[in-house]
Structure formats: structure tokens, C-alpha cells
Amino acid sequence: MVAMSSMELLIPKLRLGECHSKSQLLALSSSCIAKQQHPRALMCKASAAESNATALEQTGGKMVVELVGAFNQLTQKINVLSSSSSRLLFKSLKLSIPILQALPLVPDGRSPLSKALSLALLLAALQMDAEVISAGLLTQVLEAGAISIYQVRDRIGTGTAHLLHESMRLKNIPSKVEVLDDDSAAALRKFCLTFYDIRALILDLALKLDMMRHLDYLPRYQQQMLSLEVLKIYAPLAHAVGTNHLSLELEDLSFRYLFPYSYLYVDTWLRSHQPGNKPLIDIYKEQLLQTLKADPILADMVDDVAVKGRYKSRYSTMKKLLRDGRKPEEVNDVLGLRVILNPRSGIDMSQEGERACYRTREIIQSLWKEMPHRTKDYIARPKANGYKSLHMAVDVSDNGMARPLMEIQIRTTEMDMLATGGTASHSLYKGGLTDPEEAKRLKAIMIAAAELAALRLKDFPSTNHKGLGFGQRDEVFRLLDKNADGKISIEELMEVMEELGAPGEDAREMMQLLDSNSDGSLSSDEFGLFQKQRTEMSNARPCSMTSSKWQTTVA
């Protein structure tokens, strides 16, 4: 009764905003009686998450949430990120987010910020350097006339400005020819490979892929015109610069818009061999990898085993059907696996690696039925260019269900490196360069560009960028802590908000909300709690700017 009397005395003093219904009040009273806790403390705790969400919905708080969320999403995609690259991405996000939010929706119905982040995530997944990703974030800002190339140069950097300039030049490439036939398309590809920055080409290819993924809003004739350009120019160009995932998806999307019924026919046939939701190639890849790792003889020969899988694209399958006049079930390389073996170090690693390849073939023969007429031994009889590998085809049909033959390549790490070098030259040839010396020169330039990008990424690497771990949390904290004193002051928070175009005064309310020890600044732990709350908010409200619509996938 004493507890009830105390409760009755306290209830009239509670603010109406702290309890929204009689049932809530009764539940709270019962909790207080049972636990002997002060009711006001319990109500504050119960409504803390709601208060946090409300405060962070203000202009300044929302801007900071979006900035931190975008940075986290990008850095999760990048394997290794330098301190200078982190700063560059952070600056680009601070510049682009407020401008993109002020722009109207893009024609396909997306917000400009959503489109920019989709493009940036695609470039990050390709492991492009921070300058390319920054250029992707700022492309729409530049096109809208909200900022000039010179302002990008002064505020972000010369490298990003150069890439944006090159990307703008590339937009008019198809207009350089009157008729887009095979010869003119090959000439355009050669022109691009010869005279443009390789990173600007990849940025432009990513833009084309983003466009093709959202083409449904256009009338059919425009879909077909753009798809023809992509199929003739950009898909082979993507293959030429080594971005094979881009090339395959560009081909398939173009095929879908140009020949929808043929695409549906091939797609339906390929999907008919896929049991359930898991891709068939993933099932076979895991099965083979586990079998190889369990073999004791192979384990004595190699330090590591890797298995890669691929599906033949819809477009490539259709080309084979038309070129060879085959029926779908006669296409033999729809499924493909590649086994890469890393032999144990010793006196003769090359010979040991070859023995491991033949042992792997024996294991595969015990797993599936081999098609002898499809077997090729390029280890015993290497190709003229030095290519070595074992090729075989196996029948993976089971339980009376017929499936396409699966091709398997077996090689050592050294053989794979040689094959990759050969593929690079072959890619340039397919991209439109028929002169071997010219292809060799451009290949050297491409390798140098790749090494430069790697150096930019690996300079002063951060500790960890996988998931919302301490390394990533600390990286964002360091970027906000401009004077590096180990805390984010109210002045630093106000400066960030003003850079994002939000009222700096919002920083005071946000600081009061997040500053748990009331010392007037945010420590690393307090900022970590904010990161956790931001993640919970994004998971609870799919319409927020950190929603899954930022996510992109590569087919």
C-alpha cells in the first residue's frame, strides 16, 4: 500500500508527453511496484529510443545520419582504404549530399541521392580508387550545373575533376559515327582505349550499367536504340578493360530489350535447371570444394584449393545457338568451374603442381561422369602461347533430370596467372585492337593504371572495413574529429552540419542527445553508440536514406 500511495502522489506530476495512454500508465505503475523503481526513470528509459529518433529527424541530425550511413556503405565495399582516400570520399559526400537532395527526381523515378549512391557502390564493388568513386558521386551534381569542374578541382581535388571532365567527353562518343555497324563500333572502341583515361572509361561503363538497370520508363524504341549502342560499343569495351561482370550484365540487359522473346526463351530454359532458390553452379562449386579438401593425397600436394564458378550469360548462350544451329540441350558450357591449386613450396613446385592437377581430375572423375571426347590436356601439350590447363566436361544429371554438361578447368596458381595475362591481351583484341604491338602497349598502360590505383588504396590503410566494426567506426570518428584531440566538439559538429547545408544550431540538440556524460563533446564510445542507433533506425524504417535501395547487385 505504501508503494501505491507513492505512485498515486507521483502520477499527477508526470508530463503528458511521457505517457500516451491509460494502459501504458497502468503497465508502468505495475513495473514500478514490482521492481521498486522510480516511475519517471522508467518512462524516460522506455521513450529514449523514440526521443532519439525524433531528434535525429531534424534537418541537421538527419543530414549527419545520411552522411555517416553513406560513408559506411561505401567503405564496406572496399577491401583496403587509405587515410587520404577516406578523407576524399568524406569530402565528396559532404559536398554532394545537400545538392543531390535539392535536385528533382531523375526520370526513372529514383532520387538523385539514391542514384549517386548506387553508382558509387557499384564502383566500390569493382575496387576502384577513391577519385573514381568521388567522380561517380559528383556526376549528377556537375550535370545539373550546381557546381563547376573548377570548383570540384578546388574543393575535392585535381584527380576527381580530371575524371569528371573525361567522363563528360565520353558521353558524345556514339555521335561520332553516322551508322553504328560492326566496323564503326570497333573503331569507336579503339578510339576510347587509345585516347581516354582507363578509369574514366570504367566510370562511364558503370554509368551505362546503372542506366540499363533502370530503362523501363522509356518508350520501346528508345530502349532499343540505347541497348544497341551498349551491345555494340560498351559491352565489348567493358570486356576490353577487364570488367567482365559489367560486360556480361550489359550484354544480357541489352539482349533483353532488343530481343525480349528470345531472352525469355533462353532465360526460362536456364532457370529450368536451377533447383530451388540456390543457383546450381553454387551447389556444384561447394560440393567440389569440400570433396577436394577432404582428399588426403591432394592435401599433401597443395597448401590451398580454390574453386570458382560461372554461368554462361543469356546473350552468349543465344549466340551459340544461332551460330552453331544447336538445340539448347546441346550447349555444353552453360555451367563452368575452375579449380586453382596452390602447390606446396619445395624443390620443384611446377612438377608438384602438375601432379596435383592430375590428382584433382581423378577426384572429379569419381564425383561425376566424364565426357572423354571433351577432355583436353594442355599441361602435357601446352598451347603455343604457353597456356597450360586441364579441361574436362562432366555430366551432372541426377535422379533422371537432364542438365547441361559442366565444363571444368584445372590449373595451378602459376598457370592461372599466365592464363590471366593471355586473357588481358585477348580482351583488348575483342575490344577492337587488332595490332598485337598496340594491344601490348595498351595492356602495359592498363597494368600501370591498376598498380597506381592499388597504391592509392593501400597508402596508410585503416585497420578494418568489413561491417560496422571498430575500425570503420573509428574511421568516421577521426574524419569528424578535425583537430585530432580524440573527441568531437560542438564546434566540429556545427561545422559538419553547415557544410551539409543544415542549420548549425541543430548540432547543440544533437550533442545534448548523444553526450551521455554531459562533458560538451562526443567521445569515441559515445559516437559508437550513435552508430549503433543509426543502424537500428535504418533497419526499423526501410524508407530512410540508409535503406536497401542503396544496395546494388552485379549479375
mmCIF file with all atom_site columns, C-alpha atoms in Angstrom, residues 238-376:
data_model
loop_
_atom_site.group_PDB
_atom_site.id
_atom_site.type_symbol
_atom_site.label_atom_id
_atom_site.label_alt_id
_atom_site.label_comp_id
_atom_site.label_asym_id
_atom_site.label_entity_id
_atom_site.label_seq_id
_atom_site.pdbx_PDB_ins_code
_atom_site.Cartn_x
_atom_site.Cartn_y
_atom_site.Cartn_z
_atom_site.occupancy
_atom_site.B_iso_or_equiv
_atom_site.pdbx_formal_charge
_atom_site.auth_seq_id
_atom_site.auth_comp_id
_atom_site.auth_asym_id
_atom_site.auth_atom_id
_atom_site.pdbx_PDB_model_num
ATOM 1   C CA . ALA A 1 238 ? 33.885 -3.458  -70.602 1.00 0.00 ? 238 ALA A CA 1
ATOM 2   C CA . HIS A 1 239 ? 35.412 -6.798  -71.600 1.00 0.00 ? 239 HIS A CA 1
ATOM 3   C CA . ALA A 1 240 ? 38.445 -4.999  -73.023 1.00 0.00 ? 240 ALA A CA 1
ATOM 4   C CA . VAL A 1 241 ? 39.242 -3.178  -69.775 1.00 0.00 ? 241 VAL A CA 1
ATOM 5   C CA . GLY A 1 242 ? 38.856 -6.345  -67.698 1.00 0.00 ? 242 GLY A CA 1
ATOM 6   C CA . THR A 1 243 ? 35.494 -5.622  -66.021 1.00 0.00 ? 243 THR A CA 1
ATOM 7   C CA . ASN A 1 244 ? 33.906 -8.878  -67.141 1.00 0.00 ? 244 ASN A CA 1
ATOM 8   C CA . HIS A 1 245 ? 30.981 -8.686  -64.700 1.00 0.00 ? 245 HIS A CA 1
ATOM 9   C CA . LEU A 1 246 ? 29.974 -5.365  -66.250 1.00 0.00 ? 246 LEU A CA 1
ATOM 10  C CA . SER A 1 247 ? 30.355 -6.798  -69.733 1.00 0.00 ? 247 SER A CA 1
ATOM 11  C CA . LEU A 1 248 ? 28.126 -9.814  -69.068 1.00 0.00 ? 248 LEU A CA 1
ATOM 12  C CA . GLU A 1 249 ? 25.362 -7.805  -67.424 1.00 0.00 ? 249 GLU A CA 1
ATOM 13  C CA . LEU A 1 250 ? 25.447 -5.141  -70.141 1.00 0.00 ? 250 LEU A CA 1
ATOM 14  C CA . GLU A 1 251 ? 25.131 -7.869  -72.778 1.00 0.00 ? 251 GLU A CA 1
ATOM 15  C CA . ASP A 1 252 ? 22.226 -9.584  -71.041 1.00 0.00 ? 252 ASP A CA 1
ATOM 16  C CA . LEU A 1 253 ? 20.307 -6.359  -70.387 1.00 0.00 ? 253 LEU A CA 1
ATOM 17  C CA . SER A 1 254 ? 20.772 -5.233  -73.998 1.00 0.00 ? 254 SER A CA 1
ATOM 18  C CA . PHE A 1 255 ? 19.663 -8.655  -75.222 1.00 0.00 ? 255 PHE A CA 1
ATOM 19  C CA . ARG A 1 256 ? 16.545 -8.424  -73.036 1.00 0.00 ? 256 ARG A CA 1
ATOM 20  C CA . TYR A 1 257 ? 15.444 -5.091  -74.536 1.00 0.00 ? 257 TYR A CA 1
ATOM 21  C CA . LEU A 1 258 ? 16.412 -5.844  -78.144 1.00 0.00 ? 258 LEU A CA 1
ATOM 22  C CA . PHE A 1 259 ? 15.005 -9.374  -78.352 1.00 0.00 ? 259 PHE A CA 1
ATOM 23  C CA . PRO A 1 260 ? 12.607 -9.839  -75.406 1.00 0.00 ? 260 PRO A CA 1
ATOM 24  C CA . TYR A 1 261 ? 11.047 -13.098 -76.611 1.00 0.00 ? 261 TYR A CA 1
ATOM 25  C CA . SER A 1 262 ? 14.400 -14.750 -77.373 1.00 0.00 ? 262 SER A CA 1
ATOM 26  C CA . TYR A 1 263 ? 15.691 -13.587 -73.999 1.00 0.00 ? 263 TYR A CA 1
ATOM 27  C CA . LEU A 1 264 ? 12.649 -15.072 -72.252 1.00 0.00 ? 264 LEU A CA 1
ATOM 28  C CA . TYR A 1 265 ? 13.153 -18.374 -74.105 1.00 0.00 ? 265 TYR A CA 1
ATOM 29  C CA . VAL A 1 266 ? 16.810 -18.709 -73.067 1.00 0.00 ? 266 VAL A CA 1
ATOM 30  C CA . ASP A 1 267 ? 16.195 -17.434 -69.539 1.00 0.00 ? 267 ASP A CA 1
ATOM 31  C CA . THR A 1 268 ? 13.347 -19.894 -68.973 1.00 0.00 ? 268 THR A CA 1
ATOM 32  C CA . TRP A 1 269 ? 15.478 -22.790 -70.219 1.00 0.00 ? 269 TRP A CA 1
ATOM 33  C CA . LEU A 1 270 ? 18.426 -21.860 -67.992 1.00 0.00 ? 270 LEU A CA 1
ATOM 34  C CA . ARG A 1 271 ? 16.208 -21.388 -64.930 1.00 0.00 ? 271 ARG A CA 1
ATOM 35  C CA . SER A 1 272 ? 14.567 -24.766 -65.509 1.00 0.00 ? 272 SER A CA 1
ATOM 36  C CA . HIS A 1 273 ? 17.850 -26.397 -64.408 1.00 0.00 ? 273 HIS A CA 1
ATOM 37  C CA . GLN A 1 274 ? 18.007 -24.472 -61.143 1.00 0.00 ? 274 GLN A CA 1
ATOM 38  C CA . PRO A 1 275 ? 16.544 -26.348 -58.160 1.00 0.00 ? 275 PRO A CA 1
ATOM 39  C CA . GLY A 1 276 ? 15.014 -24.033 -55.565 1.00 0.00 ? 276 GLY A CA 1
ATOM 40  C CA . ASN A 1 277 ? 16.446 -20.589 -54.873 1.00 0.00 ? 277 ASN A CA 1
ATOM 41  C CA . LYS A 1 278 ? 20.133 -21.533 -54.752 1.00 0.00 ? 278 LYS A CA 1
ATOM 42  C CA . PRO A 1 279 ? 21.994 -21.262 -58.085 1.00 0.00 ? 279 PRO A CA 1
ATOM 43  C CA . LEU A 1 280 ? 23.007 -24.640 -59.479 1.00 0.00 ? 280 LEU A CA 1
ATOM 44  C CA . ILE A 1 281 ? 26.603 -23.547 -60.019 1.00 0.00 ? 281 ILE A CA 1
ATOM 45  C CA . ASP A 1 282 ? 26.950 -22.675 -56.300 1.00 0.00 ? 282 ASP A CA 1
ATOM 46  C CA . ILE A 1 283 ? 25.766 -26.155 -55.325 1.00 0.00 ? 283 ILE A CA 1
ATOM 47  C CA . TYR A 1 284 ? 28.360 -27.846 -57.541 1.00 0.00 ? 284 TYR A CA 1
ATOM 48  C CA . LYS A 1 285 ? 31.095 -25.413 -56.508 1.00 0.00 ? 285 LYS A CA 1
ATOM 49  C CA . GLU A 1 286 ? 30.606 -26.180 -52.805 1.00 0.00 ? 286 GLU A CA 1
ATOM 50  C CA . GLN A 1 287 ? 30.328 -29.911 -53.474 1.00 0.00 ? 287 GLN A CA 1
ATOM 51  C CA . LEU A 1 288 ? 33.582 -29.994 -55.423 1.00 0.00 ? 288 LEU A CA 1
ATOM 52  C CA . LEU A 1 289 ? 35.479 -27.791 -52.966 1.00 0.00 ? 289 LEU A CA 1
ATOM 53  C CA . GLN A 1 290 ? 34.523 -29.951 -49.987 1.00 0.00 ? 290 GLN A CA 1
ATOM 54  C CA . THR A 1 291 ? 35.456 -33.138 -51.859 1.00 0.00 ? 291 THR A CA 1
ATOM 55  C CA . LEU A 1 292 ? 38.862 -31.770 -52.863 1.00 0.00 ? 292 LEU A CA 1
ATOM 56  C CA . LYS A 1 293 ? 39.666 -30.536 -49.351 1.00 0.00 ? 293 LYS A CA 1
ATOM 57  C CA . ALA A 1 294 ? 38.739 -33.917 -47.889 1.00 0.00 ? 294 ALA A CA 1
ATOM 58  C CA . ASP A 1 295 ? 41.188 -35.822 -50.099 1.00 0.00 ? 295 ASP A CA 1
ATOM 59  C CA . PRO A 1 296 ? 44.356 -36.689 -48.076 1.00 0.00 ? 296 PRO A CA 1
ATOM 60  C CA . ILE A 1 297 ? 46.547 -37.281 -51.145 1.00 0.00 ? 297 ILE A CA 1
ATOM 61  C CA . LEU A 1 298 ? 45.761 -33.844 -52.592 1.00 0.00 ? 298 LEU A CA 1
ATOM 62  C CA . ALA A 1 299 ? 46.200 -32.252 -49.157 1.00 0.00 ? 299 ALA A CA 1
ATOM 63  C CA . ASP A 1 300 ? 49.842 -33.445 -49.139 1.00 0.00 ? 300 ASP A CA 1
ATOM 64  C CA . MET A 1 301 ? 50.450 -31.783 -52.519 1.00 0.00 ? 301 MET A CA 1
ATOM 65  C CA . VAL A 1 302 ? 48.880 -28.335 -52.077 1.00 0.00 ? 302 VAL A CA 1
ATOM 66  C CA . ASP A 1 303 ? 48.625 -25.591 -49.473 1.00 0.00 ? 303 ASP A CA 1
ATOM 67  C CA . ASP A 1 304 ? 45.310 -24.260 -50.730 1.00 0.00 ? 304 ASP A CA 1
ATOM 68  C CA . VAL A 1 305 ? 42.467 -25.047 -53.146 1.00 0.00 ? 305 VAL A CA 1
ATOM 69  C CA . ALA A 1 306 ? 40.054 -22.546 -54.682 1.00 0.00 ? 306 ALA A CA 1
ATOM 70  C CA . VAL A 1 307 ? 37.026 -23.236 -56.888 1.00 0.00 ? 307 VAL A CA 1
ATOM 71  C CA . LYS A 1 308 ? 35.424 -20.509 -58.989 1.00 0.00 ? 308 LYS A CA 1
ATOM 72  C CA . GLY A 1 309 ? 32.098 -20.880 -60.764 1.00 0.00 ? 309 GLY A CA 1
ATOM 73  C CA . ARG A 1 310 ? 30.309 -19.125 -63.605 1.00 0.00 ? 310 ARG A CA 1
ATOM 74  C CA . TYR A 1 311 ? 27.074 -19.334 -65.552 1.00 0.00 ? 311 TYR A CA 1
ATOM 75  C CA . LYS A 1 312 ? 27.141 -18.724 -69.271 1.00 0.00 ? 312 LYS A CA 1
ATOM 76  C CA . SER A 1 313 ? 25.273 -15.481 -69.912 1.00 0.00 ? 313 SER A CA 1
ATOM 77  C CA . ARG A 1 314 ? 21.932 -15.432 -71.718 1.00 0.00 ? 314 ARG A CA 1
ATOM 78  C CA . TYR A 1 315 ? 23.435 -13.485 -74.600 1.00 0.00 ? 315 TYR A CA 1
ATOM 79  C CA . SER A 1 316 ? 26.395 -15.852 -75.034 1.00 0.00 ? 316 SER A CA 1
ATOM 80  C CA . THR A 1 317 ? 24.057 -18.856 -74.943 1.00 0.00 ? 317 THR A CA 1
ATOM 81  C CA . MET A 1 318 ? 21.839 -17.338 -77.633 1.00 0.00 ? 318 MET A CA 1
ATOM 82  C CA . LYS A 1 319 ? 24.851 -16.534 -79.830 1.00 0.00 ? 319 LYS A CA 1
ATOM 83  C CA . LYS A 1 320 ? 25.995 -20.148 -79.623 1.00 0.00 ? 320 LYS A CA 1
ATOM 84  C CA . LEU A 1 321 ? 22.510 -21.415 -80.506 1.00 0.00 ? 321 LEU A CA 1
ATOM 85  C CA . LEU A 1 322 ? 22.335 -19.153 -83.564 1.00 0.00 ? 322 LEU A CA 1
ATOM 86  C CA . ARG A 1 323 ? 25.930 -19.617 -84.720 1.00 0.00 ? 323 ARG A CA 1
ATOM 87  C CA . ASP A 1 324 ? 26.106 -23.397 -84.439 1.00 0.00 ? 324 ASP A CA 1
ATOM 88  C CA . GLY A 1 325 ? 22.437 -24.203 -85.033 1.00 0.00 ? 325 GLY A CA 1
ATOM 89  C CA . ARG A 1 326 ? 22.329 -26.228 -81.801 1.00 0.00 ? 326 ARG A CA 1
ATOM 90  C CA . LYS A 1 327 ? 19.409 -27.081 -79.581 1.00 0.00 ? 327 LYS A CA 1
ATOM 91  C CA . PRO A 1 328 ? 19.614 -25.667 -76.033 1.00 0.00 ? 328 PRO A CA 1
ATOM 92  C CA . GLU A 1 329 ? 20.437 -29.067 -74.533 1.00 0.00 ? 329 GLU A CA 1
ATOM 93  C CA . GLU A 1 330 ? 23.437 -29.340 -76.890 1.00 0.00 ? 330 GLU A CA 1
ATOM 94  C CA . VAL A 1 331 ? 25.171 -26.264 -75.442 1.00 0.00 ? 331 VAL A CA 1
ATOM 95  C CA . ASN A 1 332 ? 27.986 -27.746 -73.354 1.00 0.00 ? 332 ASN A CA 1
ATOM 96  C CA . ASP A 1 333 ? 29.442 -24.802 -71.439 1.00 0.00 ? 333 ASP A CA 1
ATOM 97  C CA . VAL A 1 334 ? 26.432 -23.301 -69.709 1.00 0.00 ? 334 VAL A CA 1
ATOM 98  C CA . LEU A 1 335 ? 27.942 -24.287 -66.354 1.00 0.00 ? 335 LEU A CA 1
ATOM 99  C CA . GLY A 1 336 ? 31.635 -23.828 -65.679 1.00 0.00 ? 336 GLY A CA 1
ATOM 100 C CA . LEU A 1 337 ? 34.013 -24.385 -62.746 1.00 0.00 ? 337 LEU A CA 1
ATOM 101 C CA . ARG A 1 338 ? 37.685 -23.508 -62.413 1.00 0.00 ? 338 ARG A CA 1
ATOM 102 C CA . VAL A 1 339 ? 39.902 -25.222 -59.850 1.00 0.00 ? 339 VAL A CA 1
ATOM 103 C CA . ILE A 1 340 ? 43.040 -23.288 -58.848 1.00 0.00 ? 340 ILE A CA 1
ATOM 104 C CA . LEU A 1 341 ? 45.666 -25.165 -56.845 1.00 0.00 ? 341 LEU A CA 1
ATOM 105 C CA . ASN A 1 342 ? 48.474 -23.620 -54.837 1.00 0.00 ? 342 ASN A CA 1
ATOM 106 C CA . PRO A 1 343 ? 51.200 -26.338 -54.618 1.00 0.00 ? 343 PRO A CA 1
ATOM 107 C CA . ARG A 1 344 ? 53.361 -26.751 -51.537 1.00 0.00 ? 344 ARG A CA 1
ATOM 108 C CA . SER A 1 345 ? 56.684 -24.957 -51.687 1.00 0.00 ? 345 SER A CA 1
ATOM 109 C CA . GLY A 1 346 ? 59.547 -27.276 -52.483 1.00 0.00 ? 346 GLY A CA 1
ATOM 110 C CA . ILE A 1 347 ? 62.336 -28.068 -54.892 1.00 0.00 ? 347 ILE A CA 1
ATOM 111 C CA . ASP A 1 348 ? 60.080 -28.457 -57.926 1.00 0.00 ? 348 ASP A CA 1
ATOM 112 C CA . MET A 1 349 ? 56.793 -26.676 -57.332 1.00 0.00 ? 349 MET A CA 1
ATOM 113 C CA . SER A 1 350 ? 55.945 -26.787 -61.028 1.00 0.00 ? 350 SER A CA 1
ATOM 114 C CA . GLN A 1 351 ? 56.103 -30.592 -61.214 1.00 0.00 ? 351 GLN A CA 1
ATOM 115 C CA . GLU A 1 352 ? 54.246 -30.960 -57.909 1.00 0.00 ? 352 GLU A CA 1
ATOM 116 C CA . GLY A 1 353 ? 51.556 -28.602 -59.202 1.00 0.00 ? 353 GLY A CA 1
ATOM 117 C CA . GLU A 1 354 ? 51.079 -30.687 -62.338 1.00 0.00 ? 354 GLU A CA 1
ATOM 118 C CA . ARG A 1 355 ? 50.727 -33.845 -60.239 1.00 0.00 ? 355 ARG A CA 1
ATOM 119 C CA . ALA A 1 356 ? 48.108 -32.044 -58.138 1.00 0.00 ? 356 ALA A CA 1
ATOM 120 C CA . CYS A 1 357 ? 46.164 -31.138 -61.292 1.00 0.00 ? 357 CYS A CA 1
ATOM 121 C CA . TYR A 1 358 ? 46.005 -34.768 -62.431 1.00 0.00 ? 358 TYR A CA 1
ATOM 122 C CA . ARG A 1 359 ? 45.009 -35.881 -58.919 1.00 0.00 ? 359 ARG A CA 1
ATOM 123 C CA . THR A 1 360 ? 42.196 -33.321 -58.994 1.00 0.00 ? 360 THR A CA 1
ATOM 124 C CA . ARG A 1 361 ? 40.975 -34.738 -62.308 1.00 0.00 ? 361 ARG A CA 1
ATOM 125 C CA . GLU A 1 362 ? 40.846 -38.225 -60.733 1.00 0.00 ? 362 GLU A CA 1
ATOM 126 C CA . ILE A 1 363 ? 38.750 -36.900 -57.852 1.00 0.00 ? 363 ILE A CA 1
ATOM 127 C CA . ILE A 1 364 ? 36.335 -35.224 -60.268 1.00 0.00 ? 364 ILE A CA 1
ATOM 128 C CA . GLN A 1 365 ? 36.042 -38.440 -62.271 1.00 0.00 ? 365 GLN A CA 1
ATOM 129 C CA . SER A 1 366 ? 34.911 -40.209 -59.083 1.00 0.00 ? 366 SER A CA 1
ATOM 130 C CA . LEU A 1 367 ? 32.345 -37.487 -58.462 1.00 0.00 ? 367 LEU A CA 1
ATOM 131 C CA . TRP A 1 368 ? 30.714 -37.088 -61.888 1.00 0.00 ? 368 TRP A CA 1
ATOM 132 C CA . LYS A 1 369 ? 30.693 -38.907 -65.216 1.00 0.00 ? 369 LYS A CA 1
ATOM 133 C CA . GLU A 1 370 ? 33.390 -37.518 -67.535 1.00 0.00 ? 370 GLU A CA 1
ATOM 134 C CA . MET A 1 371 ? 32.768 -36.941 -71.247 1.00 0.00 ? 371 MET A CA 1
ATOM 135 C CA . PRO A 1 372 ? 36.047 -38.288 -72.757 1.00 0.00 ? 372 PRO A CA 1
ATOM 136 C CA . HIS A 1 373 ? 35.590 -36.568 -76.112 1.00 0.00 ? 373 HIS A CA 1
ATOM 137 C CA . ARG A 1 374 ? 35.550 -33.186 -74.346 1.00 0.00 ? 374 ARG A CA 1
ATOM 138 C CA . THR A 1 375 ? 38.808 -33.703 -72.388 1.00 0.00 ? 375 THR A CA 1
ATOM 139 C CA . LYS A 1 376 ? 41.832 -31.571 -73.344 1.00 0.00 ? 376 LYS A CA 1
#
